[in-house]
Amino acid sequence: MIDQFERLPGIGPRTAQRLALHLLRQPEEQVRVFADALLAARSQVGQCRSCFHLSAEAECEICRDQERGNGQICVVADSRDLLAMERTREYKGRYHVLGGVISPMDGIGPESLQIQPLVERVDRENASEVILALTPSVEGDTTSLYLARLLKPFTTVTRIAYGLPVGSELEYADQVTLARAFEGRRRME
Amino acid sequence: MIDQFERLPGIGPRTAQRLALHLLRQPEEQVRVFADALLAARSQVGQCRSCFHLSAEAECEICRDQERGNGQICVVADSRDLLAMERTREYKGRYHVLGGVISPMDGIGPESLQIQPLVERVDRENASEVILALTPSVEGDTTSLYLARLLKPFTTVTRIAYGLPVGSELEYADQVTLARAFEGRRRME
């Protein structure tokens, strides 16, 4: 059991031991509930057929929510990024989970990602705006540019802002971020 | 001497002691050169009469450089932020150093800052663009909004982008930054 816990990300030998000993002290029934929850989640959770977010149903909750059908599709690399966007409570549209970003070094080309389904979906749903919310890195930027070129014939393509994080000090910003913030400056209305 | 070193920011008792002992081991002439450099800098460095950046001359190097007179004025809180912008090598215009940001809690109102000289300068130099490069905080935002209202009759006012810093992970971005990045999204051309 210790061995299995240790295989989880961010769990070292000592934590693994603590967790295992804790479970050994629980009633057997409690441990069974835990084990069943793992199996049930693993067998039931698949991908939403529309946006590829994790979902126990054929379509995820967000895709089924009629109020979120405002024509916006926010493109993220994975479900964790989707959950981060949801926490902001700013975004009211739907998502599309790519399953990663284009990274030739790791052998991940456009065909390994959910890009073709995105193009078809944008066309079919007549999306009003595709918002690219990818990590600001070489791979993220490459993917954004690739998607923008692909989707521009169908819809408006925007990208989330790169710049100074809120609460940061300009003085301590790295040069590339500050250069991006300058380049991405906006007119104040 | 140890006492005096300890008064410097970021220097604790042990570092102060190490610095002092180091100087005691130097030839007296060396220590005199150091002391003179402190006095000379303190007595000669003042503020540029035009942009209020630190300068040993009446006008700083940037204000004297004709090639930087492109009509852009980048507004920063202090000289450290100016130096951070310079390190990006992206910006080719001139600056205006406010001397802080509006902060009613600390008793800093617009009249404590170099705002009136900025307005006069924008008008006199017929500036084409004022770029607000203030820290993304409540005080920085307040100051930006105040300046934008004041300067809009004279020129185009822009603000550097707030958003995800380059190299960061979307998943770990704080909610406020991500919300700002979403709100500040740009159309991809």
Short mmCIF file of C-alpha atoms in Angstrom, two decimals:
data_model
loop_
_atom_site.label_atom_id
_atom_site.label_comp_id
_atom_site.label_asym_id
_atom_site.label_seq_id
_atom_site.Cartn_x
_atom_site.Cartn_y
_atom_site.Cartn_z
CA MET A 1 0.00 0.00 0.00
CA ILE A 2 2.87 2.36 0.86
CA ASP A 3 4.38 1.58 -2.51
CA GLN A 4 1.17 2.49 -4.34
CA PHE A 5 0.78 5.79 -2.50
CA GLU A 6 4.35 6.69 -3.34
CA ARG A 7 3.55 6.47 -7.04
CA LEU A 8 1.13 9.40 -6.74
CA PRO A 9 2.54 12.78 -7.79
CA GLY A 10 3.93 14.90 -4.95
CA ILE A 11 3.79 12.06 -2.40
CA GLY A 12 7.13 11.01 -0.95
CA PRO A 13 8.02 7.94 1.15
CA ARG A 14 7.14 9.55 4.49
CA THR A 15 3.74 10.86 3.39
CA ALA A 16 2.99 7.53 1.74
CA GLN A 17 3.76 5.78 5.02
CA ARG A 18 1.58 8.19 7.02
CA LEU A 19 -1.38 7.74 4.65
CA ALA A 20 -1.03 3.96 4.66
CA LEU A 21 -0.84 3.76 8.46
CA HIS A 22 -3.88 6.04 8.72
CA LEU A 23 -5.92 3.71 6.51
CA LEU A 24 -4.79 0.67 8.50
CA ARG A 25 -6.27 2.27 11.61
CA GLN A 26 -9.67 2.85 9.92
CA PRO A 27 -12.58 0.36 10.02
CA GLU A 28 -12.39 -2.03 7.08
CA GLU A 29 -15.68 -0.68 5.75
CA GLN A 30 -14.16 2.81 5.46
CA VAL A 31 -11.27 1.51 3.38
CA ARG A 32 -13.68 -0.32 1.09
CA VAL A 33 -15.64 2.90 0.47
CA PHE A 34 -12.37 4.61 -0.46
CA ALA A 35 -11.29 1.82 -2.82
CA ASP A 36 -14.74 1.71 -4.46
CA ALA A 37 -14.67 5.47 -4.99
CA LEU A 38 -11.37 5.12 -6.85
CA LEU A 39 -12.66 2.33 -9.06
CA ALA A 40 -16.00 4.00 -9.72
CA ALA A 41 -14.37 7.31 -10.69
CA ARG A 42 -11.84 5.55 -12.92
CA SER A 43 -14.46 3.50 -14.73
CA GLN A 44 -17.15 6.17 -15.03
CA VAL A 45 -15.29 9.36 -15.81
CA GLY A 46 -14.63 9.80 -19.49
CA GLN A 47 -14.47 12.76 -21.80
CA CYS A 48 -17.29 15.04 -22.84
CA ARG A 49 -17.97 14.23 -26.50
CA SER A 50 -18.32 17.90 -27.32
CA CYS A 51 -15.56 19.71 -25.37
CA PHE A 52 -13.37 16.79 -24.12
CA HIS A 53 -13.54 17.98 -20.49
CA LEU A 54 -13.66 15.19 -17.90
CA SER A 55 -17.25 14.06 -17.51
CA ALA A 56 -19.20 11.13 -16.13
CA GLU A 57 -21.91 11.73 -18.75
CA ALA A 58 -21.66 11.75 -22.53
CA GLU A 59 -21.78 15.54 -22.35
CA CYS A 60 -20.30 17.52 -19.45
CA GLU A 61 -22.29 19.80 -17.19
CA ILE A 62 -21.05 22.95 -18.88
CA CYS A 63 -21.98 21.76 -22.36
CA ARG A 64 -25.44 20.74 -21.12
CA ASP A 65 -26.02 24.13 -19.43
CA GLN A 66 -28.12 26.10 -21.92
CA GLU A 67 -27.20 29.39 -20.26
CA ARG A 68 -23.59 28.88 -21.28
CA GLY A 69 -24.39 28.63 -24.97
CA ASN A 70 -23.48 32.25 -25.66
CA GLY A 71 -21.37 31.50 -28.72
CA GLN A 72 -18.02 31.79 -26.93
CA ILE A 73 -15.60 28.86 -26.83
CA CYS A 74 -12.58 29.12 -24.54
CA VAL A 75 -9.73 26.83 -25.66
CA VAL A 76 -7.57 25.36 -22.85
CA ALA A 77 -4.78 22.78 -22.83
CA ASP A 78 -6.33 20.49 -20.20
CA SER A 79 -9.11 20.09 -17.65
CA ARG A 80 -7.02 21.63 -14.85
CA ASP A 81 -6.78 24.86 -16.85
CA LEU A 82 -10.54 24.74 -17.43
CA LEU A 83 -11.10 24.50 -13.67
CA ALA A 84 -8.73 27.46 -13.14
CA MET A 85 -10.80 29.56 -15.59
CA GLU A 86 -14.01 28.48 -13.83
CA ARG A 87 -12.66 29.69 -10.49
CA THR A 88 -12.45 33.24 -11.83
CA ARG A 89 -16.26 33.26 -12.29
CA GLU A 90 -15.71 35.74 -15.10
CA TYR A 91 -16.28 33.51 -18.06
CA LYS A 92 -19.83 32.53 -19.02
CA GLY A 93 -19.29 30.56 -22.22
CA ARG A 94 -18.22 27.01 -23.04
CA TYR A 95 -14.82 25.34 -23.38
CA HIS A 96 -12.76 23.13 -25.62
CA VAL A 97 -10.05 21.00 -24.04
CA LEU A 98 -7.18 20.34 -26.50
CA GLY A 99 -5.47 17.64 -24.45
CA GLY A 100 -2.11 19.44 -24.55
CA VAL A 101 -0.23 21.92 -26.73
CA ILE A 102 1.75 21.44 -29.92
CA SER A 103 5.26 20.38 -28.94
CA PRO A 104 7.38 18.91 -31.74
CA MET A 105 10.17 18.15 -29.26
CA ASP A 106 7.83 15.77 -27.44
CA GLY A 107 6.35 14.42 -30.65
CA ILE A 108 3.00 16.18 -30.10
CA GLY A 109 1.70 17.50 -33.39
CA PRO A 110 -1.71 19.05 -34.17
CA GLU A 111 -3.11 15.60 -35.01
CA SER A 112 -2.45 14.38 -31.43
CA LEU A 113 -4.74 17.10 -30.07
CA GLN A 114 -8.49 17.74 -30.29
CA ILE A 115 -7.99 20.37 -32.98
CA GLN A 116 -10.01 18.89 -35.83
CA PRO A 117 -13.08 18.47 -33.55
CA LEU A 118 -12.62 22.12 -32.51
CA VAL A 119 -12.66 23.37 -36.10
CA GLU A 120 -15.76 21.29 -36.87
CA ARG A 121 -17.44 22.50 -33.71
CA VAL A 122 -16.71 26.18 -34.38
CA ASP A 123 -18.17 25.79 -37.85
CA ARG A 124 -21.18 23.69 -36.78
CA GLU A 125 -22.09 25.81 -33.73
CA ASN A 126 -21.37 29.03 -35.60
CA ALA A 127 -19.27 30.26 -32.63
CA SER A 128 -19.04 34.03 -32.22
CA GLU A 129 -15.64 34.05 -30.49
CA VAL A 130 -12.86 31.59 -29.75
CA ILE A 131 -10.77 32.67 -26.75
CA LEU A 132 -7.33 31.04 -26.65
CA ALA A 133 -6.30 30.54 -23.00
CA LEU A 134 -2.98 28.72 -23.34
CA THR A 135 0.08 29.00 -21.14
CA PRO A 136 2.51 31.75 -22.20
CA SER A 137 5.37 29.54 -23.42
CA VAL A 138 6.94 28.75 -26.78
CA GLU A 139 4.62 25.74 -27.18
CA GLY A 140 1.54 27.67 -26.00
CA ASP A 141 2.30 30.52 -28.41
CA THR A 142 2.93 28.16 -31.31
CA THR A 143 -0.38 26.45 -30.64
CA SER A 144 -2.21 29.78 -30.37
CA LEU A 145 -0.82 31.00 -33.69
CA TYR A 146 -1.65 27.69 -35.35
CA LEU A 147 -5.24 27.76 -34.07
CA ALA A 148 -5.69 31.43 -34.95
CA ARG A 149 -4.70 30.79 -38.56
CA LEU A 150 -7.01 27.80 -38.74
CA LEU A 151 -10.05 29.40 -37.13
CA LYS A 152 -9.98 32.95 -38.48
CA PRO A 153 -12.03 32.05 -41.58
CA PHE A 154 -14.87 30.96 -39.27
CA THR A 155 -14.92 33.29 -36.28
CA THR A 156 -13.24 36.01 -34.19
CA VAL A 157 -10.15 34.66 -32.44
CA THR A 158 -8.87 36.34 -29.26
CA ARG A 159 -6.12 35.48 -26.81
CA ILE A 160 -5.97 36.14 -23.06
CA ALA A 161 -3.58 38.91 -22.04
CA TYR A 162 0.05 38.27 -21.18
CA GLY A 163 1.51 40.86 -18.84
CA LEU A 164 2.09 41.77 -15.23
CA PRO A 165 0.28 39.56 -12.71
CA VAL A 166 -1.94 41.47 -10.30
CA GLY A 167 -0.12 42.41 -7.09
CA SER A 168 3.32 42.09 -8.68
CA GLU A 169 5.99 44.78 -8.64
CA LEU A 170 6.99 46.20 -11.99
CA GLU A 171 10.55 46.49 -10.72
CA TYR A 172 10.81 42.72 -10.24
CA ALA A 173 9.04 41.65 -13.43
CA ASP A 174 11.23 39.65 -15.79
CA GLN A 175 12.21 41.41 -19.00
CA VAL A 176 10.18 39.20 -21.32
CA THR A 177 6.99 39.67 -19.30
CA LEU A 178 7.50 43.43 -19.11
CA ALA A 179 8.20 43.57 -22.85
CA ARG A 180 4.97 41.63 -23.48
CA ALA A 181 3.06 43.92 -21.15
CA PHE A 182 4.37 46.94 -23.03
CA GLU A 183 3.65 45.45 -26.43
CA GLY A 184 0.16 44.42 -25.28
CA ARG A 185 -0.75 47.82 -23.86
CA ARG A 186 -4.35 48.90 -24.24
CA ARG A 187 -6.03 52.19 -24.77
CA MET A 188 -7.81 53.43 -21.65
CA GLU A 189 -11.37 54.49 -22.35
CA MET B 1 30.57 51.74 11.05
CA ILE B 2 28.71 48.46 11.64
CA ASP B 3 25.78 50.48 12.88
CA GLN B 4 25.69 52.59 9.73
CA PHE B 5 25.81 49.56 7.41
CA GLU B 6 22.95 47.98 9.34
CA ARG B 7 20.72 50.92 8.47
CA LEU B 8 20.91 50.02 4.76
CA PRO B 9 17.97 48.03 3.37
CA GLY B 10 18.46 44.26 3.29
CA ILE B 11 21.64 44.35 5.40
CA GLY B 12 21.45 42.54 8.71
CA PRO B 13 23.86 42.61 11.68
CA ARG B 14 26.10 39.83 10.33
CA THR B 15 26.47 41.28 6.84
CA ALA B 16 27.09 44.72 8.35
CA GLN B 17 29.86 43.28 10.46
CA ARG B 18 31.41 41.48 7.48
CA LEU B 19 31.37 44.64 5.34
CA ALA B 20 32.85 46.75 8.13
CA LEU B 21 35.63 44.27 8.86
CA HIS B 22 36.40 44.10 5.14
CA LEU B 23 36.82 47.88 4.95
CA LEU B 24 39.05 47.88 8.07
CA ARG B 25 41.41 45.52 6.26
CA GLN B 26 41.67 47.81 3.19
CA PRO B 27 44.31 50.55 2.76
CA GLU B 28 43.06 53.86 4.15
CA GLU B 29 43.19 55.38 0.66
CA GLN B 30 40.69 52.79 -0.59
CA VAL B 31 38.24 53.65 2.17
CA ARG B 32 38.57 57.35 1.37
CA VAL B 33 37.72 56.68 -2.31
CA PHE B 34 34.59 54.81 -1.19
CA ALA B 35 33.51 57.56 1.21
CA ASP B 36 34.11 60.25 -1.43
CA ALA B 37 32.05 58.31 -3.97
CA LEU B 38 29.12 58.26 -1.52
CA LEU B 39 29.35 61.98 -0.87
CA ALA B 40 29.84 62.90 -4.51
CA ALA B 41 26.87 60.83 -5.65
CA ARG B 42 24.67 62.19 -2.88
CA SER B 43 25.57 65.81 -3.62
CA GLN B 44 25.56 65.61 -7.42
CA VAL B 45 22.62 63.37 -8.26
CA GLY B 46 19.38 65.24 -8.42
CA GLN B 47 16.24 64.96 -10.50
CA CYS B 48 15.89 65.59 -14.20
CA ARG B 49 13.90 68.82 -14.51
CA SER B 50 11.83 67.35 -17.29
CA CYS B 51 11.05 63.73 -16.31
CA PHE B 52 12.18 63.63 -12.62
CA HIS B 53 14.41 60.58 -13.19
CA LEU B 54 17.64 60.56 -11.17
CA SER B 55 20.25 62.59 -13.01
CA ALA B 56 23.58 64.27 -12.36
CA GLU B 57 22.73 66.90 -14.99
CA ALA B 58 19.81 69.29 -15.18
CA GLU B 59 18.31 66.99 -17.79
CA CYS B 60 18.80 63.22 -17.75
CA GLU B 61 20.46 61.26 -20.55
CA ILE B 62 17.16 59.97 -21.92
CA CYS B 63 15.59 63.43 -22.11
CA ARG B 64 18.71 64.76 -23.84
CA ASP B 65 18.73 61.92 -26.40
CA GLN B 66 17.06 63.38 -29.51
CA GLU B 67 16.34 59.91 -30.89
CA ARG B 68 13.99 59.23 -28.00
CA GLY B 69 11.79 62.21 -28.73
CA ASN B 70 9.19 60.15 -30.60
CA GLY B 71 6.20 61.67 -28.81
CA GLN B 72 5.72 58.78 -26.36
CA ILE B 73 5.89 59.34 -22.62
CA CYS B 74 5.95 56.28 -20.35
CA VAL B 75 4.73 57.09 -16.82
CA VAL B 76 6.37 55.10 -13.98
CA ALA B 77 6.15 55.34 -10.20
CA ASP B 78 9.88 55.63 -9.56
CA SER B 79 13.35 55.43 -11.10
CA ARG B 80 13.66 51.71 -10.33
CA ASP B 81 10.64 51.01 -12.53
CA LEU B 82 12.15 53.19 -15.25
CA LEU B 83 15.31 51.07 -15.15
CA ALA B 84 13.18 47.89 -15.36
CA MET B 85 11.46 49.23 -18.50
CA GLU B 86 14.85 50.15 -19.98
CA ARG B 87 16.10 46.60 -19.48
CA THR B 88 13.41 45.31 -21.84
CA ARG B 89 14.99 47.35 -24.73
CA GLU B 90 11.51 47.50 -26.23
CA TYR B 91 10.63 51.05 -25.41
CA LYS B 92 12.13 53.87 -27.46
CA GLY B 93 10.39 56.93 -26.04
CA ARG B 94 10.83 59.10 -22.94
CA TYR B 95 9.62 58.74 -19.36
CA HIS B 96 7.94 60.62 -16.56
CA VAL B 97 8.69 59.58 -12.98
CA LEU B 98 5.74 60.30 -10.68
CA GLY B 99 7.59 59.76 -7.41
CA GLY B 100 5.02 57.22 -6.16
CA VAL B 101 1.36 56.38 -6.62
CA ILE B 102 -1.79 57.90 -5.15
CA SER B 103 -2.36 56.26 -1.76
CA PRO B 104 -4.84 58.04 0.51
CA MET B 105 -4.07 55.55 3.31
CA ASP B 106 -0.48 56.82 3.37
CA GLY B 107 -1.50 60.43 2.90
CA ILE B 108 -0.20 60.54 -0.69
CA GLY B 109 -2.56 62.57 -2.85
CA PRO B 110 -2.10 63.71 -6.47
CA GLU B 111 -0.47 66.93 -5.27
CA SER B 112 2.39 64.97 -3.63
CA LEU B 113 3.33 63.52 -7.02
CA GLN B 114 4.77 64.98 -10.23
CA ILE B 115 1.34 65.00 -11.88
CA GLN B 116 0.93 68.70 -12.61
CA PRO B 117 4.33 68.80 -14.39
CA LEU B 118 3.24 65.76 -16.41
CA VAL B 119 0.05 67.43 -17.60
CA GLU B 120 1.96 70.58 -18.56
CA ARG B 121 4.60 68.51 -20.32
CA VAL B 122 2.09 66.47 -22.32
CA ASP B 123 0.43 69.68 -23.44
CA ARG B 124 3.67 71.56 -24.17
CA GLU B 125 5.42 68.70 -25.99
CA ASN B 126 2.25 67.71 -27.78
CA ALA B 127 2.82 64.05 -26.78
CA SER B 128 1.31 61.46 -29.11
CA GLU B 129 0.87 58.75 -26.46
CA VAL B 130 1.12 58.46 -22.69
CA ILE B 131 1.81 54.85 -21.60
CA LEU B 132 0.89 54.19 -17.97
CA ALA B 133 3.29 51.57 -16.54
CA LEU B 134 2.19 51.38 -12.91
CA THR B 135 2.15 48.34 -10.65
CA PRO B 136 -1.10 46.31 -10.81
CA SER B 137 -2.44 47.13 -7.34
CA VAL B 138 -5.36 49.14 -5.95
CA GLU B 139 -3.14 52.23 -5.68
CA GLY B 140 -1.59 51.71 -9.11
CA ASP B 141 -5.02 51.29 -10.70
CA THR B 142 -6.42 54.34 -8.92
CA THR B 143 -3.50 56.41 -10.14
CA SER B 144 -3.87 55.08 -13.70
CA LEU B 145 -7.57 55.94 -13.80
CA TYR B 146 -6.90 59.39 -12.34
CA LEU B 147 -4.19 60.13 -14.90
CA ALA B 148 -6.24 58.77 -17.80
CA ARG B 149 -9.13 61.10 -16.96
CA LEU B 150 -6.75 64.04 -16.65
CA LEU B 151 -4.75 63.39 -19.83
CA LYS B 152 -7.37 62.16 -22.28
CA PRO B 153 -8.23 65.69 -23.48
CA PHE B 154 -4.60 66.10 -24.63
CA THR B 155 -3.42 62.73 -25.95
CA THR B 156 -3.93 58.97 -26.35
CA VAL B 157 -3.60 57.21 -22.99
CA THR B 158 -2.65 53.51 -22.89
CA ARG B 159 -1.84 51.12 -20.08
CA ILE B 160 0.55 48.17 -20.06
CA ALA B 161 -1.14 44.77 -20.08
CA TYR B 162 -2.04 42.92 -16.91
CA GLY B 163 -2.21 39.17 -17.34
CA LEU B 164 -0.26 35.96 -17.20
CA PRO B 165 3.49 36.39 -16.82
CA VAL B 166 5.51 34.67 -19.52
CA GLY B 167 6.51 31.13 -18.53
CA SER B 168 3.78 30.83 -15.91
CA GLU B 169 1.25 28.00 -15.74
CA LEU B 170 -2.36 28.97 -16.27
CA GLU B 171 -3.36 26.36 -13.71
CA TYR B 172 -1.43 28.14 -10.96
CA ALA B 173 -2.40 31.70 -11.85
CA ASP B 174 -4.32 33.47 -9.10
CA GLN B 175 -7.97 34.15 -9.84
CA VAL B 176 -7.63 37.92 -10.07
CA THR B 177 -4.78 37.73 -12.57
CA LEU B 178 -6.61 35.17 -14.68
CA ALA B 179 -9.78 37.26 -14.59
CA ARG B 180 -7.74 40.28 -15.73
CA ALA B 181 -6.08 38.23 -18.46
CA PHE B 182 -9.51 37.13 -19.70
CA GLU B 183 -10.97 40.62 -19.54
CA GLY B 184 -7.91 42.02 -21.31
CA ARG B 185 -7.93 39.48 -24.13
CA ARG B 186 -6.91 40.70 -27.55
CA ARG B 187 -7.93 39.90 -31.04
CA MET B 188 -5.33 37.87 -32.90
CA GLU B 189 -4.51 39.33 -36.29
#
